[in-house]
mmCIF file of C-alpha atoms in Angstrom:
data_model
loop_
_atom_site.group_PDB
_atom_site.id
_atom_site.type_symbol
_atom_site.label_atom_id
_atom_site.label_comp_id
_atom_site.label_asym_id
_atom_site.label_seq_id
_atom_site.Cartn_x
_atom_site.Cartn_y
_atom_site.Cartn_z
ATOM 1 C CA MET A 282 -108.882 -43.263 11.270
ATOM 2 C CA HIS A 283 -106.625 -45.725 10.490
ATOM 3 C CA LYS A 284 -107.364 -49.070 8.677
ATOM 4 C CA LEU A 285 -105.904 -52.164 10.964
ATOM 5 C CA ASN A 286 -104.497 -54.403 8.478
ATOM 6 C CA LEU A 287 -105.209 -57.564 9.871
ATOM 7 C CA LEU A 288 -104.427 -59.811 7.260
ATOM 8 C CA PRO A 289 -100.941 -62.021 7.244
ATOM 9 C CA LYS A 290 -97.909 -60.285 5.465
ATOM 10 C CA GLU A 291 -97.816 -63.372 3.059
ATOM 11 C CA ILE A 292 -101.015 -62.729 2.076
ATOM 12 C CA LEU A 293 -100.458 -58.462 1.532
ATOM 13 C CA VAL A 294 -96.770 -59.714 -0.484
ATOM 14 C CA VAL A 295 -98.959 -62.407 -2.534
ATOM 15 C CA GLN A 296 -101.519 -59.511 -2.945
ATOM 16 C CA ASN A 297 -98.984 -56.840 -3.898
ATOM 17 C CA LYS A 298 -97.399 -59.338 -6.547
ATOM 18 C CA LYS A 299 -100.684 -60.103 -7.909
ATOM 19 C CA ARG A 300 -101.230 -56.225 -8.275
ATOM 20 C CA LEU A 301 -98.232 -55.771 -10.129
ATOM 21 C CA SER A 302 -98.041 -58.701 -12.373
ATOM 22 C CA LEU A 303 -101.821 -56.912 -13.181
ATOM 23 C CA PHE A 304 -100.490 -53.613 -13.963
ATOM 24 C CA CYS A 305 -97.620 -55.513 -16.176
ATOM 25 C CA ILE A 306 -99.716 -57.367 -18.272
ATOM 26 C CA LEU A 307 -102.263 -54.183 -18.529
ATOM 27 C CA ALA A 308 -99.550 -51.959 -19.124
ATOM 28 C CA GLY A 309 -97.850 -54.824 -21.848
ATOM 29 C CA GLY A 310 -101.587 -54.815 -23.223
ATOM 30 C CA ILE A 311 -101.848 -51.076 -23.770
ATOM 31 C CA LEU A 312 -98.268 -51.037 -25.286
ATOM 32 C CA LEU A 313 -99.072 -54.014 -27.320
ATOM 33 C CA VAL A 314 -102.384 -52.294 -28.955
ATOM 34 C CA LEU A 315 -100.170 -48.712 -29.186
ATOM 35 C CA LEU A 316 -97.624 -50.942 -31.291
ATOM 36 C CA ILE A 317 -100.140 -52.525 -33.279
ATOM 37 C CA VAL A 318 -102.160 -49.052 -33.884
ATOM 38 C CA ILE A 319 -98.761 -47.659 -34.942
ATOM 39 C CA ILE A 320 -97.692 -49.973 -37.329
ATOM 40 C CA ILE A 321 -101.228 -50.049 -38.835
ATOM 41 C CA THR A 322 -100.941 -46.495 -39.327
ATOM 42 C CA THR A 323 -97.552 -46.337 -40.558
ATOM 43 C CA SER A 324 -98.907 -49.374 -43.200
ATOM 44 C CA ASN A 325 -101.715 -46.845 -44.136
ATOM 45 C CA SER A 326 -100.105 -44.036 -44.299
ATOM 46 C CA ILE A 327 -97.613 -45.812 -46.330
ATOM 47 C CA LEU A 328 -100.236 -47.038 -48.946
ATOM 48 C CA PHE A 329 -101.641 -43.301 -49.087
ATOM 49 C CA LEU A 330 -98.566 -42.190 -49.879
ATOM 50 C CA GLU A 331 -97.598 -44.846 -52.652
ATOM 51 C CA ASP A 332 -101.204 -43.980 -54.544
ATOM 52 C CA GLU A 333 -100.017 -40.229 -54.088
ATOM 53 C CA ILE A 334 -97.030 -41.009 -55.944
ATOM 54 C CA LEU A 335 -98.491 -43.117 -58.082
ATOM 55 C CA LYS A 336 -101.100 -40.622 -58.974
ATOM 56 C CA ALA A 337 -98.195 -38.203 -59.148
ATOM 57 C CA HIS A 338 -96.466 -40.462 -61.669
ATOM 58 C CA GLN A 339 -99.511 -40.694 -63.894
ATOM 59 C CA ASP A 340 -99.785 -36.951 -63.828
ATOM 60 C CA ILE A 341 -96.546 -36.444 -64.610
ATOM 61 C CA ALA A 342 -96.843 -38.939 -67.959
ATOM 62 C CA LYS A 343 -99.868 -37.311 -68.924
ATOM 63 C CA ILE A 344 -98.395 -33.904 -68.588
ATOM 64 C CA LYS A 345 -95.347 -35.260 -70.220
ATOM 65 C CA SER A 346 -97.526 -36.307 -73.167
ATOM 66 C CA LYS A 347 -99.363 -33.358 -73.714
ATOM 67 C CA ILE A 348 -96.091 -31.305 -73.606
ATOM 68 C CA GLN A 349 -95.178 -33.662 -76.644
ATOM 69 C CA ILE A 350 -98.234 -33.213 -78.298
ATOM 70 C CA ASN A 351 -97.505 -29.645 -77.908
ATOM 71 C CA SER A 352 -94.088 -30.071 -79.108
ATOM 72 C CA ASP A 353 -95.018 -32.003 -81.973
ATOM 73 C CA ILE A 354 -97.486 -29.336 -82.724
ATOM 74 C CA GLN A 355 -94.513 -27.135 -82.832
ATOM 75 C CA LYS A 356 -92.266 -28.820 -84.782
ATOM 76 C CA ILE A 357 -94.986 -29.585 -87.551
ATOM 77 C CA LEU A 358 -95.692 -25.394 -87.246
ATOM 78 C CA ASN A 359 -92.665 -24.816 -87.904
ATOM 79 C CA ASP A 360 -92.071 -27.227 -90.617
ATOM 80 C CA PHE A 361 -95.529 -25.758 -91.970
ATOM 81 C CA GLU A 362 -93.492 -21.966 -91.559
ATOM 82 C CA LYS A 363 -90.239 -23.623 -93.467
ATOM 83 C CA ARG A 364 -92.113 -24.650 -96.359
ATOM 84 C CA GLN A 365 -93.990 -21.854 -96.631
ATOM 85 C CA LYS A 366 -91.173 -19.846 -96.944
ATOM 86 C CA ILE A 367 -89.455 -21.980 -99.075
ATOM 87 C CA TYR A 368 -92.465 -21.608 -101.091
ATOM 88 C CA ASN A 369 -92.555 -17.826 -101.278
ATOM 89 C CA ASP A 370 -88.717 -17.982 -102.120
ATOM 90 C CA VAL A 371 -88.873 -20.266 -105.195
ATOM 91 C CA PHE A 372 -92.358 -18.382 -106.443
ATOM 92 C CA LYS A 373 -90.706 -15.334 -106.083
ATOM 93 C CA ASN A 374 -87.443 -16.543 -107.908
ATOM 94 C CA LYS A 375 -89.489 -18.060 -110.560
ATOM 95 C CA THR A 376 -91.843 -14.453 -111.080
ATOM 96 C CA ASN A 377 -88.038 -12.702 -110.989
ATOM 97 C CA TYR A 378 -86.594 -15.104 -113.662
ATOM 98 C CA SER A 379 -89.843 -15.120 -116.120
ATOM 99 C CA THR A 380 -90.011 -11.344 -115.831
ATOM 100 C CA THR A 381 -86.083 -11.214 -116.315
ATOM 101 C CA ILE A 382 -86.858 -13.104 -119.389
ATOM 102 C CA ASN A 383 -89.871 -11.541 -120.475
ATOM 103 C CA CYS A 384 -87.663 -7.955 -120.159
ATOM 104 C CA ILE A 385 -84.482 -9.328 -122.712
ATOM 105 C CA VAL A 386 -86.887 -11.045 -124.750
ATOM 106 C CA ASP A 387 -88.625 -7.519 -125.423
ATOM 107 C CA LEU A 388 -84.930 -5.897 -125.771
ATOM 108 C CA VAL A 389 -83.734 -7.902 -128.880
ATOM 109 C CA PRO A 390 -83.645 -6.069 -131.664
ATOM 110 C CA ASN A 391 -85.320 -7.785 -134.911
ATOM 111 C CA GLU A 392 -82.131 -7.808 -136.298
ATOM 112 C CA VAL A 393 -80.548 -10.858 -134.051
ATOM 113 C CA SER A 394 -82.067 -14.068 -133.572
ATOM 114 C CA ILE A 395 -81.984 -16.062 -129.732
ATOM 115 C CA ILE A 396 -82.107 -19.720 -130.229
ATOM 116 C CA TYR A 397 -81.882 -20.074 -126.674
ATOM 117 C CA ILE A 398 -82.370 -18.532 -123.169
ATOM 118 C CA GLY A 399 -81.733 -20.092 -120.218
ATOM 119 C CA ILE A 400 -80.562 -20.665 -116.468
ATOM 120 C CA GLU A 401 -77.972 -21.883 -115.105
ATOM 121 C CA GLU A 402 -77.606 -23.458 -112.215
ATOM 122 C CA SER A 403 -75.615 -20.412 -110.539
ATOM 123 C CA GLY A 404 -78.590 -18.295 -111.145
ATOM 124 C CA ARG A 405 -77.005 -16.577 -114.184
ATOM 125 C CA ILE A 406 -79.141 -16.296 -117.221
ATOM 126 C CA LYS A 407 -77.430 -17.432 -120.715
ATOM 127 C CA ILE A 408 -78.653 -16.169 -124.004
ATOM 128 C CA SER A 409 -77.400 -17.862 -127.223
ATOM 129 C CA GLY A 410 -77.739 -16.449 -130.981
ATOM 130 C CA TYR A 411 -76.778 -15.252 -133.954
ATOM 131 C CA THR A 412 -76.560 -11.794 -135.431
ATOM 132 C CA PRO A 413 -75.339 -10.102 -138.702
ATOM 133 C CA ARG A 414 -73.307 -7.574 -137.087
ATOM 134 C CA HIS A 415 -71.292 -7.242 -133.654
ATOM 135 C CA VAL A 416 -73.077 -3.552 -133.498
ATOM 136 C CA TYR A 417 -76.511 -5.739 -132.463
ATOM 137 C CA VAL A 418 -75.078 -7.531 -129.808
ATOM 138 C CA SER A 419 -73.564 -4.816 -127.896
ATOM 139 C CA ARG A 420 -76.702 -2.601 -128.043
ATOM 140 C CA LEU A 421 -78.142 -5.838 -126.793
ATOM 141 C CA MET A 422 -75.578 -5.951 -123.774
ATOM 142 C CA GLU A 423 -76.433 -2.255 -123.059
ATOM 143 C CA ASP A 424 -80.119 -2.869 -123.150
ATOM 144 C CA LEU A 425 -79.949 -5.650 -120.800
ATOM 145 C CA LYS A 426 -78.112 -3.607 -118.167
ATOM 146 C CA THR A 427 -81.242 -1.400 -117.987
ATOM 147 C CA ILE A 428 -82.885 -4.146 -116.789
ATOM 148 C CA ASP A 429 -84.218 -4.185 -112.979
ATOM 149 C CA GLY A 430 -81.958 -6.697 -110.927
ATOM 150 C CA VAL A 431 -79.308 -7.554 -113.041
ATOM 151 C CA LEU A 432 -76.182 -7.153 -111.763
ATOM 152 C CA ASP A 433 -73.856 -7.668 -114.791
ATOM 153 C CA VAL A 434 -73.860 -8.920 -118.559
ATOM 154 C CA LEU A 435 -70.913 -10.374 -119.969
ATOM 155 C CA LEU A 436 -70.034 -11.610 -123.738
ATOM 156 C CA GLY A 437 -69.689 -15.259 -123.538
ATOM 157 C CA PHE A 438 -68.464 -15.501 -126.846
ATOM 158 C CA THR A 439 -68.516 -13.927 -131.046
ATOM 159 C CA ARG A 440 -67.428 -16.018 -133.676
ATOM 160 C CA PHE A 441 -67.888 -15.905 -137.244
ATOM 161 C CA THR A 442 -69.825 -18.748 -138.924
ATOM 162 C CA GLU A 443 -70.022 -19.588 -142.572
ATOM 163 C CA PHE A 444 -73.996 -20.579 -143.740
ATOM 164 C CA ARG A 445 -74.610 -21.882 -146.859
ATOM 165 C CA TYR A 446 -77.960 -21.102 -148.777
ATOM 166 C CA ASP A 447 -77.587 -17.367 -148.390
ATOM 167 C CA VAL A 448 -78.120 -17.011 -144.480
ATOM 168 C CA LYS A 449 -77.659 -13.122 -143.494
ATOM 169 C CA HIS A 450 -76.730 -13.927 -140.010
ATOM 170 C CA ASN A 451 -72.665 -13.885 -140.045
ATOM 171 C CA TYR A 452 -71.884 -14.043 -135.879
ATOM 172 C CA ALA A 453 -72.622 -16.613 -133.355
ATOM 173 C CA PHE A 454 -72.767 -15.200 -130.065
ATOM 174 C CA GLU A 455 -73.305 -16.010 -126.494
ATOM 175 C CA ILE A 456 -74.054 -13.377 -123.626
ATOM 176 C CA ILE A 457 -74.288 -14.153 -119.778
ATOM 177 C CA VAL A 458 -76.317 -11.784 -117.635
ATOM 178 C CA GLU A 459 -75.350 -12.070 -113.967
ATOM 179 C CA LEU A 460 -78.723 -11.606 -111.533
ATOM 180 C CA SER A 461 -78.095 -9.486 -107.844
ATOM 181 C CA LYS A 462 -77.793 -11.636 -104.772
ATOM 182 C CA GLU A 463 -81.391 -10.402 -103.966
ATOM 183 C CA ARG A 464 -82.935 -12.177 -107.823
ATOM 184 C CA LEU A 465 -80.710 -15.437 -106.463
ATOM 185 C CA GLN A 466 -82.276 -15.705 -102.766
#
């Protein structure tokens, strides 16, 4: 069955306009609410992401500080290792020099008087003294070549000296002992 419309056409047009305006208002309201929800969600997402970025920056700063601490510890460790190596080298050299000087003193004949034994900056050992004859100097030089770590023995000088008061040492001499490179390092 058909519904008969007994209402005049103008009333039907007004009702349709009311329905259309009500529909437009309702659709506009829904769009407005939807737009507000999107804006609020976006704003909250931005705040959440900014908070996550801040946390990530804080984590990165903590990691960098830990790396810096580890780097500082590594620098201290490297510095300690370098100092330990230098100390061991110096200790070894002092031991080697003292051992060499002790060997030199043990090899000096009774006829020779040593007045100076020293280590020069170049790492050479310089020996100065007096002797009654050149033979003792040459024997001492040959004996010094037998010491471990001695590379070469050189004669710096010998000179005749005139002493008063009846001293029996007539020659002053200087001997230079070159050590091998292992001794100098």
